[in-house]
Structure formats: C-alpha cells, structure tokens
CSV table of C-alpha atoms in Angstrom, one decimal:
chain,number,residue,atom,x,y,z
T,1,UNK,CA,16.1,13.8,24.6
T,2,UNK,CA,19.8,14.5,25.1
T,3,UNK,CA,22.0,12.9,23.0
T,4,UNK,CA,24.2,11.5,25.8
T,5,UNK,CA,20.7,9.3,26.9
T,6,UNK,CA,20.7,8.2,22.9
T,7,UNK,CA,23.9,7.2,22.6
T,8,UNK,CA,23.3,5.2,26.0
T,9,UNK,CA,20.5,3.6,25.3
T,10,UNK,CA,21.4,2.7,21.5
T,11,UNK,CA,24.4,1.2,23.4
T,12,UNK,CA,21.8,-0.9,25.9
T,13,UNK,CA,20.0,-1.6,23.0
T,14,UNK,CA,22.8,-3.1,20.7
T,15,UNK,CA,24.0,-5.5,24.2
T,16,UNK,CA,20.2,-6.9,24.1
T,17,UNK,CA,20.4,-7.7,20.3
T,18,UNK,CA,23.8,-9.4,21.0
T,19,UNK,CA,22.3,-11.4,23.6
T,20,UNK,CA,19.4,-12.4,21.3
T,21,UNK,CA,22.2,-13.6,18.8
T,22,UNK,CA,21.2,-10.5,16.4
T,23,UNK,CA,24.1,-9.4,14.6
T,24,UNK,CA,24.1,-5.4,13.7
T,25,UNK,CA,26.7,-3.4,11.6
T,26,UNK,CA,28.2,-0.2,13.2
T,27,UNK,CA,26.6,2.0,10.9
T,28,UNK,CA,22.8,0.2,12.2
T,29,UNK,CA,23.6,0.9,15.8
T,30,UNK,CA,24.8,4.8,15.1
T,31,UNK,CA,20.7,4.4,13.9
T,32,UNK,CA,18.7,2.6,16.4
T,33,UNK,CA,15.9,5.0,17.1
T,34,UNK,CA,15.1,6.0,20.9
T,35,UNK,CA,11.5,6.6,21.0
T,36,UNK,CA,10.1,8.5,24.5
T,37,UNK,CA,7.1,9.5,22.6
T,38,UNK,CA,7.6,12.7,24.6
T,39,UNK,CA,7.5,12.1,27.7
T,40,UNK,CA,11.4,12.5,28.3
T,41,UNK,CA,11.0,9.3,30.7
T,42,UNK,CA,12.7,7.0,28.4
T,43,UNK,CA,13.5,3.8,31.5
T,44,UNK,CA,9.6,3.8,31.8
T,45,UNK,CA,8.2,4.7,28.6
T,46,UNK,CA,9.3,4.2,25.1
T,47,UNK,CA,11.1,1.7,23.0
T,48,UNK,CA,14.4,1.2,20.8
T,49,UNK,CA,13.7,0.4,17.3
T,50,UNK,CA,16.2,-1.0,14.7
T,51,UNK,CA,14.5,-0.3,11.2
T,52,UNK,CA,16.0,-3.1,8.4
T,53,UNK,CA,13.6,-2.2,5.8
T,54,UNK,CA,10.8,-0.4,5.0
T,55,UNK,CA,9.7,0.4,1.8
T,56,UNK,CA,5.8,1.3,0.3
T,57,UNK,CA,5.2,-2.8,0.0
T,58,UNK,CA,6.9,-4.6,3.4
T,59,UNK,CA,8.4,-3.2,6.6
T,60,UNK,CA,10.6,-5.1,8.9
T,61,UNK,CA,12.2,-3.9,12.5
T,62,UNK,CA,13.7,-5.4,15.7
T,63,UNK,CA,12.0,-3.5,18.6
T,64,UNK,CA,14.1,-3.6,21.7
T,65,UNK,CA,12.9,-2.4,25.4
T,66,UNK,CA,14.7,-2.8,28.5
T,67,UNK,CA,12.7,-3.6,31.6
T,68,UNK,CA,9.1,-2.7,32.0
T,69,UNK,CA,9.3,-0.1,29.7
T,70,UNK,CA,6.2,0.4,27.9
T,71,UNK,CA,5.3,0.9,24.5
T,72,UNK,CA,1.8,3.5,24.9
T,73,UNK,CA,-1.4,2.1,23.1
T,74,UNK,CA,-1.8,3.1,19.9
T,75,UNK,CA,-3.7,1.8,16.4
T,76,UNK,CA,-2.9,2.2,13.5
T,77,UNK,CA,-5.5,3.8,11.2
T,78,UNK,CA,-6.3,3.3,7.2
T,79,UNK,CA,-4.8,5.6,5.3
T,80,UNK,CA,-6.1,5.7,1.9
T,81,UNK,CA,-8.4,3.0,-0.5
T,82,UNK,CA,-5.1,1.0,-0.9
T,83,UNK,CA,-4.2,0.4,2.6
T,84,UNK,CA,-6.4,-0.5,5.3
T,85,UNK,CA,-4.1,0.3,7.9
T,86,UNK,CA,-0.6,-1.3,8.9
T,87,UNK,CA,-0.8,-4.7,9.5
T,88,UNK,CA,1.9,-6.2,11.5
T,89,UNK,CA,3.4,-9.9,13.5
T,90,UNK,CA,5.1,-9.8,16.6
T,91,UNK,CA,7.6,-12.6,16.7
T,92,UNK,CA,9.3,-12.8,20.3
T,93,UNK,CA,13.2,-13.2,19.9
T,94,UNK,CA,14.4,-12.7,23.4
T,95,UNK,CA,13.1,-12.0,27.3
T,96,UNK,CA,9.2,-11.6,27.4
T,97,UNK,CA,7.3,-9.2,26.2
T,98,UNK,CA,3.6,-8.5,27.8
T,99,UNK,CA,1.3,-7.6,24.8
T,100,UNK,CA,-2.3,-5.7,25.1
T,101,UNK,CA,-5.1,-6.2,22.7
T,102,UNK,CA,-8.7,-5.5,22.1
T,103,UNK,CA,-10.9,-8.5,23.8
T,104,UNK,CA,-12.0,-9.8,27.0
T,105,UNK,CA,-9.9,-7.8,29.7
T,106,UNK,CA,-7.8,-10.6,31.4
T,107,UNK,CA,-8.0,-11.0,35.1
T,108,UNK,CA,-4.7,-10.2,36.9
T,109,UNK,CA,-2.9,-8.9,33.9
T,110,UNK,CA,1.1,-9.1,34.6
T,111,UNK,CA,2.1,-5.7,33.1
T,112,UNK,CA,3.3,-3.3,35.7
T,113,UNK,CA,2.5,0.3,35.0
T,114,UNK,CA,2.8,3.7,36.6
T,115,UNK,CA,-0.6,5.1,37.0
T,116,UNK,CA,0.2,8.2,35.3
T,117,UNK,CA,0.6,6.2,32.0
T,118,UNK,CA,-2.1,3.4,33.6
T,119,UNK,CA,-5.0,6.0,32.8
T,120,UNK,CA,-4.7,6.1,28.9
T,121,UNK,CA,-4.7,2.4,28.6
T,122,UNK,CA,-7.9,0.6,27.4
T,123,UNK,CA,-7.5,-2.4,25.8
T,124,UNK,CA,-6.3,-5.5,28.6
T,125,UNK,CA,-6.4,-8.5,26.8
T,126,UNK,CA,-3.2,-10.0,27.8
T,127,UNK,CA,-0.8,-12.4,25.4
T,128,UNK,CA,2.5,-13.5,26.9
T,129,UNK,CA,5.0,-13.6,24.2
T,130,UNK,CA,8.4,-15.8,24.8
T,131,UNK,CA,11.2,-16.6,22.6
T,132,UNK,CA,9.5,-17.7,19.4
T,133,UNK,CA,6.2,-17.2,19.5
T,134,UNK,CA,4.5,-14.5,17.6
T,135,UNK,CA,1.2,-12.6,17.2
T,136,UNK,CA,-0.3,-11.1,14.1
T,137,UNK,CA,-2.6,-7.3,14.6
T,138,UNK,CA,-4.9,-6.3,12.0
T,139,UNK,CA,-5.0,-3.2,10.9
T,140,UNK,CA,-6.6,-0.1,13.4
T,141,UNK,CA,-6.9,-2.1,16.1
T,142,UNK,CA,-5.3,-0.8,19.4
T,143,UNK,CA,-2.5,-2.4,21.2
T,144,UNK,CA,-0.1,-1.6,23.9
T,145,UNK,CA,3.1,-4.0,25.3
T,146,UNK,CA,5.6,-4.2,28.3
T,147,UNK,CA,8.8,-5.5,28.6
T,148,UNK,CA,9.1,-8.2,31.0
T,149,UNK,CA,11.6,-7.5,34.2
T,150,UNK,CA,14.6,-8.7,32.0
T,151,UNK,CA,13.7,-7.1,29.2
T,152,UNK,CA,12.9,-7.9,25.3
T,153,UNK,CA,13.7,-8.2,21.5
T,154,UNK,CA,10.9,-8.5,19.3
T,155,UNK,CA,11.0,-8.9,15.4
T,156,UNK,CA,8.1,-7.1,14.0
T,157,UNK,CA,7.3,-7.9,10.4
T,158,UNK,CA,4.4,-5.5,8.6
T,159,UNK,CA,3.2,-3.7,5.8
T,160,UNK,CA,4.6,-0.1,5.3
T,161,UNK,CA,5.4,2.1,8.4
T,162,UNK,CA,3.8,4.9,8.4
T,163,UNK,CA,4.7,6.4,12.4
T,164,UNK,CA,3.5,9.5,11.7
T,165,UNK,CA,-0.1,8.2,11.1
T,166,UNK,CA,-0.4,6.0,13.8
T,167,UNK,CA,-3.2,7.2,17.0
T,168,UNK,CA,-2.3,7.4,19.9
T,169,UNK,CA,-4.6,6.9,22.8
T,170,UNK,CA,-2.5,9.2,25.4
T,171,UNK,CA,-3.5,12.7,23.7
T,172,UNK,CA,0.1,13.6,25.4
T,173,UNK,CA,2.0,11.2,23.3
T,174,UNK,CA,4.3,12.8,20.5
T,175,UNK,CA,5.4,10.1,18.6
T,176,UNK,CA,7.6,11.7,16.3
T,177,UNK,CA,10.4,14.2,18.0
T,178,UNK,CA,10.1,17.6,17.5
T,179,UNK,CA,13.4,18.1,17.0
T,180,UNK,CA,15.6,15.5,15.3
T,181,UNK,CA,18.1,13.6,17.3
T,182,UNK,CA,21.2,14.6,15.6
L,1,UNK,CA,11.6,-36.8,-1.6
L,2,UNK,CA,11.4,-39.8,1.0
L,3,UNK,CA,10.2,-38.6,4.6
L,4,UNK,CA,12.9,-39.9,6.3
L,5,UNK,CA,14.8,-37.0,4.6
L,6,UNK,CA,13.0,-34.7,5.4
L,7,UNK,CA,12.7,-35.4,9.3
L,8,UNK,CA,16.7,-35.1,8.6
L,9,UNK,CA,17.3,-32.0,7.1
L,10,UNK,CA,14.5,-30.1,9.3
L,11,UNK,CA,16.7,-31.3,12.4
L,12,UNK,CA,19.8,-30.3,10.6
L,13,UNK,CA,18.2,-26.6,10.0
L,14,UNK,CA,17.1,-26.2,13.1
L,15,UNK,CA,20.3,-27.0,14.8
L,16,UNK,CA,21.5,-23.9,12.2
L,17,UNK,CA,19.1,-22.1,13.7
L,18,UNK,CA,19.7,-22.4,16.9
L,19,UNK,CA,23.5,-21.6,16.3
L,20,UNK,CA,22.4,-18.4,14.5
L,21,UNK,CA,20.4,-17.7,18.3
L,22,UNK,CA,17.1,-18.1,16.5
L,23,UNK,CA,14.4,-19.8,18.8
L,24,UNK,CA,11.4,-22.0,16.9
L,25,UNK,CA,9.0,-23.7,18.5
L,26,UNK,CA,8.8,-27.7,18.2
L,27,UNK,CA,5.5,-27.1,15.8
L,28,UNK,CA,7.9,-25.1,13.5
L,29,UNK,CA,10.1,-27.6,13.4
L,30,UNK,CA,7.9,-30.3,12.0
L,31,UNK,CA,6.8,-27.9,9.1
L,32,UNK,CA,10.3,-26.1,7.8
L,33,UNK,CA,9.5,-27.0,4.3
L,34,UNK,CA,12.8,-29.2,2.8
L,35,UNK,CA,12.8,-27.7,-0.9
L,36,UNK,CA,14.8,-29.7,-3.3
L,37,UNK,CA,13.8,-27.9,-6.4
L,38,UNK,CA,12.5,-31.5,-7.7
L,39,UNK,CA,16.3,-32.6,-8.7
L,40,UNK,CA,16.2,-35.2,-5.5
L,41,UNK,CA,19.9,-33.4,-4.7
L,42,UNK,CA,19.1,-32.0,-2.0
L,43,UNK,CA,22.4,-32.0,-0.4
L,44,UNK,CA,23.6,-29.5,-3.8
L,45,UNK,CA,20.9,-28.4,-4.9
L,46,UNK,CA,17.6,-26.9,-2.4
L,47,UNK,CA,17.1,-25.0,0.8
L,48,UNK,CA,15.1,-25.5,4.0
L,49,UNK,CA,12.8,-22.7,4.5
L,50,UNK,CA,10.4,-21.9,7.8
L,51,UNK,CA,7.7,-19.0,7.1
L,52,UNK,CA,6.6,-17.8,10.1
L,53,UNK,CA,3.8,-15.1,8.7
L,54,UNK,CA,2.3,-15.2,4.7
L,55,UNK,CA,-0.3,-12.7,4.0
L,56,UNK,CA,-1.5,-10.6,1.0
L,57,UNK,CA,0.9,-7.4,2.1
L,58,UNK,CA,3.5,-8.9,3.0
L,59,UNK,CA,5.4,-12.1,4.1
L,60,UNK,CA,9.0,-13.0,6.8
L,61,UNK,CA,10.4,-16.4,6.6
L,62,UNK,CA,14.2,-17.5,7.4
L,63,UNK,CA,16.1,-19.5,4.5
L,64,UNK,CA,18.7,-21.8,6.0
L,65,UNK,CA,21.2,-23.5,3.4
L,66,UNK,CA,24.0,-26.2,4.4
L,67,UNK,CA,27.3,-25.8,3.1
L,68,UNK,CA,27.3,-24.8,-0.8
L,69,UNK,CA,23.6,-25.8,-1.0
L,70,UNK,CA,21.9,-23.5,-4.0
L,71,UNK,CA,18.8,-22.2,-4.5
L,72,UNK,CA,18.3,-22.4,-8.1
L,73,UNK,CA,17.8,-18.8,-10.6
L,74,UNK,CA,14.4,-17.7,-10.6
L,75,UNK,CA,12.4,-14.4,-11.1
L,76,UNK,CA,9.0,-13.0,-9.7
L,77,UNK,CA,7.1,-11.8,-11.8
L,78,UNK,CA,4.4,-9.9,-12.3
L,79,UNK,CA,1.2,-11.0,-10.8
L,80,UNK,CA,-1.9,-8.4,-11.5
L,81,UNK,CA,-2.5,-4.3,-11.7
L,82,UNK,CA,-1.8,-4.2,-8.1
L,83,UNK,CA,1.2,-6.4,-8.0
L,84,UNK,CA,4.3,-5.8,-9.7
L,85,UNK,CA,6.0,-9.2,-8.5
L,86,UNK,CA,7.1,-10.4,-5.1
L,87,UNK,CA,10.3,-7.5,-3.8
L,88,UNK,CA,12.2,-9.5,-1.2
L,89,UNK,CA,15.1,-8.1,1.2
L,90,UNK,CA,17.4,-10.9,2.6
L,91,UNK,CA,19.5,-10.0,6.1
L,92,UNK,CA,22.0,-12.8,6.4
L,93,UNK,CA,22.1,-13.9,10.1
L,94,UNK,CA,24.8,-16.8,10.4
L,95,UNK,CA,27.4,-17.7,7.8
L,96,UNK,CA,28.0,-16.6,4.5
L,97,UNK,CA,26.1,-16.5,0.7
L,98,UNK,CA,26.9,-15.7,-2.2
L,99,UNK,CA,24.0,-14.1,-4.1
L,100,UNK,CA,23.7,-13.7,-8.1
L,101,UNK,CA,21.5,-10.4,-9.7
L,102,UNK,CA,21.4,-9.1,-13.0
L,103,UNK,CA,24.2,-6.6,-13.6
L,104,UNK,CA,28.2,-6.4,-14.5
L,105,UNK,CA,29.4,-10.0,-14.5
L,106,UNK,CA,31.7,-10.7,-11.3
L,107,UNK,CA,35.0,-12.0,-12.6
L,108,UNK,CA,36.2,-14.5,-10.1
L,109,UNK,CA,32.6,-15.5,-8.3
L,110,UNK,CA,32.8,-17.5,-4.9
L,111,UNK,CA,30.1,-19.9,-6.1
L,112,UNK,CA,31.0,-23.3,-7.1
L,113,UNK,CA,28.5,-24.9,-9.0
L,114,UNK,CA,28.3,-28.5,-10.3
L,115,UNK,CA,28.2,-28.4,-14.3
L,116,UNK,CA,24.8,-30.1,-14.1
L,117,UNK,CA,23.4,-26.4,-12.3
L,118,UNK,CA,25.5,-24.2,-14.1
L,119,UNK,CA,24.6,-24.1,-18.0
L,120,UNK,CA,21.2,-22.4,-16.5
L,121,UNK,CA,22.5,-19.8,-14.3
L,122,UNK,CA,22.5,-16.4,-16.4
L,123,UNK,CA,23.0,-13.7,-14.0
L,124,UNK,CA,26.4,-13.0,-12.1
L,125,UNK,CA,26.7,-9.8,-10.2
L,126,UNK,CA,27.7,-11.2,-7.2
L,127,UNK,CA,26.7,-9.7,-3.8
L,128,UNK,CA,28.4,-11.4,-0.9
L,129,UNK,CA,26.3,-11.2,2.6
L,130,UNK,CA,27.9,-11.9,5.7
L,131,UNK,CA,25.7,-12.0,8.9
L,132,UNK,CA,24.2,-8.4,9.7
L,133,UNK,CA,24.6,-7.4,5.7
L,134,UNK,CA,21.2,-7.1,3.7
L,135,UNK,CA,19.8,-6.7,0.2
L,136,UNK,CA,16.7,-5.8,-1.3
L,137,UNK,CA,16.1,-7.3,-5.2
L,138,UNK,CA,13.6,-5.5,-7.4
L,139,UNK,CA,10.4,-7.4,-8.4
L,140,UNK,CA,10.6,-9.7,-11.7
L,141,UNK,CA,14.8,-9.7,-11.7
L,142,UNK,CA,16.4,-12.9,-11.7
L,143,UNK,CA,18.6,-13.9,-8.9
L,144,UNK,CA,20.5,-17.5,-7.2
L,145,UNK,CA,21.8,-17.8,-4.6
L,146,UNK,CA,24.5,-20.1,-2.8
L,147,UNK,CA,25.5,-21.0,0.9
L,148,UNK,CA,29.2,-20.7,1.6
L,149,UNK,CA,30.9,-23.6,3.5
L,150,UNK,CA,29.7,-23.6,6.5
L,151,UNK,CA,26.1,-23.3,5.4
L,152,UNK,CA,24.1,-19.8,6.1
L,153,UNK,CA,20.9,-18.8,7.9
L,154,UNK,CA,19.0,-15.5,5.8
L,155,UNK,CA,16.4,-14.2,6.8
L,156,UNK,CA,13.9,-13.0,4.0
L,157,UNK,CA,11.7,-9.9,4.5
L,158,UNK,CA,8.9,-9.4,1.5
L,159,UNK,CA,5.5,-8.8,-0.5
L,160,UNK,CA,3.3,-11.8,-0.4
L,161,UNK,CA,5.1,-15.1,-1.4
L,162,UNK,CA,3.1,-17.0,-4.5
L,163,UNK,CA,5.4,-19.6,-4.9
L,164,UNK,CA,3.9,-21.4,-7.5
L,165,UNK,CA,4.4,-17.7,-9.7
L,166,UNK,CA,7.8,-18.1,-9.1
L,167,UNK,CA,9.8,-18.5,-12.5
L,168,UNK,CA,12.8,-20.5,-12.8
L,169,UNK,CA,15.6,-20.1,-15.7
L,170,UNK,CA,16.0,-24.2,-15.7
L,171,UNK,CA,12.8,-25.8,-17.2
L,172,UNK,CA,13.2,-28.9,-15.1
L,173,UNK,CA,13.2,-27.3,-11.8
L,174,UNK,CA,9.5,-28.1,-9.8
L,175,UNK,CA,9.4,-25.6,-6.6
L,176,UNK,CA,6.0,-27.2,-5.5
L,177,UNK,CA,7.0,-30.4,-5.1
L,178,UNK,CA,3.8,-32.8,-6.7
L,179,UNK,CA,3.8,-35.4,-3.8
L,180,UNK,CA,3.1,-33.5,-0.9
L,181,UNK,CA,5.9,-34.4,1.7
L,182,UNK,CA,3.2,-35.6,4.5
C-alpha cells in the first residue's frame, strides 16, 4: 500500500474514533495499522487497528472499518501447551458491525460481499453487534465481520496477539505486509 | 452499604460514562459494582467498576471515580507457577488521575488525601493520566490511585482479575464487601 492511502485512512480512522468519543494521542494515530491483507483493495477489504497493549499475558485494540469493509475469516490456532489459541471479546463501541461465526448458517444474512471475497467465506452464523454489546470467540474457531453502511469501532479485548499465526481461510490473504509501511 | 446507594452511584457512573462516549447496556447498569473498600465513605474513599469480560487469560473492565474519590494501595500478588500476579494497563478515557507506584517519591503530588487514608499509603511516584495517556504496572507492585476533580473514567486492560487475592497496605480495608449488595 502507498503511503499516501495510509496516511488517508489512519486519518478516516482517527475521525471514527472521535466520533465514538475515543480519545488518541498524536503519536497513536502516526501508528494505526492499515491492514489490506494483500489485496491492495483497502475500501472493500481490510481494517484499521489501534494497538494499546499487547504483551505475552493480555492484548487490547480498537479495530476501526469504514463501510462494508470486511475483515477475511480467519482462526486463530494453538500455538504451544500454554496457549490454546487467542481468545478474544468483541465489544461494539460505535456504528454496527456484522460478525460471522461457526453455527447454524443464518437465513438472509445482512453482510454485503463481493463475490470474489464471497467464495472463501464459510462460516454464516450472523451476530449483529451495536453500541455496547459484545461477543466473546474461543480460541481456533473461524470468524469473519463487516462493517455496517456507516461504518464501526469495535474494542477487542484478548489474550496475546500473535498476527502472524493466525489462518486464514482465503489462501490469497497476506496478513502481514511484505514490506513495512514506513 | 445500603442499596439505595448503590442504585445512586451506578446512575451517577453511568452518566460519567456516557460523557466519556462510552455506551452500556441497561443490564450493565444494574450490575457496575459500587466498591467502597468497606470504609462506608464512599464519596472519598471507593470506585464504581463495570467488567465487561473476566476469564482465566485475561480480563477489560472500565473504573469510573467521582471527584477525588481513591481507590485505596493494594498489590497483586502472586497467585501459582503459572501466574505471577494480575499485570494491569489503565488508558484513562475522561478526566484526570493521579496514580501512585513504587519508585522516586513525587515532591509536590496532586493527590489530596484525608489523614484517615493517608498514614497507609506508602508508594508515591506519581504518574498523572489524562484521557488518551496509559500505563501498564508490573505484577505484585503496590499502586493507588485518585480521581481529579471532575472525577475520571479508566479503562483497565489485564490478566485475570482474583479480587479476593488482591492485597491491600491498610488492614481494615474489605474489597469483597461480606453482605452481598443484592
């Protein structure tokens, strides 16, 4: 990604967390991390994440998308005896956000999604998440989310991130960027 | 504590909530947990607190204080091989506090402290937080804190929470309170 778009959307992205009531220092915007897990399509797919902590006990991040764009399924394995996986909660803190777990498919699920992303999707059990409610995922189970048309700021609270572990379902999906942003 | 206060002070926090932009639903409401530290002072001496996830790996609540309300000096220590003591990051959202670790006494400190609270406050490194500032204490290190005068709204990031673990420097301090308040 060009670092014009990054600067962009990290600007987007600080607007939505000032409209959630989320305060930032300058220094934490300069950071937000625009994520378009390679597909260079960043309005459609990817996410802005705000990292406040994360440390080998406790992890904790604001995620921010604009609308409908979509967060690719992915789970996120065990990694050794000690830890089972990363656990995380999903607290809604602004817009709607469209979350995808494993369970009975739901019948007329609202997500929108371009079939090209559409085809790597498995899981459809639909929870609608709104200004304060919240979701917990155990470990290595697979999830995907959506923005709803306004966009959204979720808190996510967890054990240890670990991005380079997590599995995507997409095989085309490259989490981590090749080359660093800046 | 008589119920009556407590119905008080969870309005009272969650209308410091709500200016901090931070959405709970009515069911949160009913249970933010009015701590007064067993001293029946609550208006000096307690915090409201409203955990929205607890688990073994790890833990997110949000602390709201009203003006100059202090959570008393306490430590986590040490629980078993595989758990060193609850680390805790606070991320002040709305407001002002002043927070005491162990380190180089602060000549001058912001906190004003009735005589009754101070002869058991030993640490006084002070670390001022104002909304988007953060800190993360070490387990098993003894910390206070205090709200400034318009009151504060922290969010706390951590391990698992064990309350009842919890050490406190003053001997008549009772964190689990032995009525339960419903």
């Amino acid at each position: 990604m060009k670092k014009d778009i990054v600067r962009k959307h990290q600007g987007k992205a600080s607007v939505l967390l000032r409209k959630a009531g989320i305060v930032i220092t300058s220094g934490e915007k300069q950071r937000i991390e625009v994520a378009d897990c390679g597909f260079d399509d960043i309005d459609n797919c990817g996410l802005q994440i705000l990292v406040y902590e994360n440390n080998e006990r406790y992890c904790a991040k604001e995620l921010v998308l604009f609308s409908r764009q979509i967060c690719p399924e992915h789970r996120h394995p065990p990694i050794d005896d000690k830890n089972a996986g990363k656990q995380e909660t999903f607290r809604c803190r602004w817009g709607k956000v469209f979350l995808y777990v494993e369970g009975e498919p739901t019948p007329a699920p609202k997500a929108e999604v371009p079939a090209n992303y559409r085809k790597h999707l498995t899981v459809w059990h639909e929870i609608i998440l709104r200004p304060g409610d919240q979701h917990t995922l155990p470990p290595d189970t697979k999830h995907w989310f959506q923005a709803g048309d306004e966009g959204c700021v979720v808190s996510e609270f967890s054990s240890a991130s670990i991005d380079e572990k997590d599995i995507f379902t997409d095989p085309r999906v490259r989490r981590i960027p090749e080359i660093e942003q800046d």
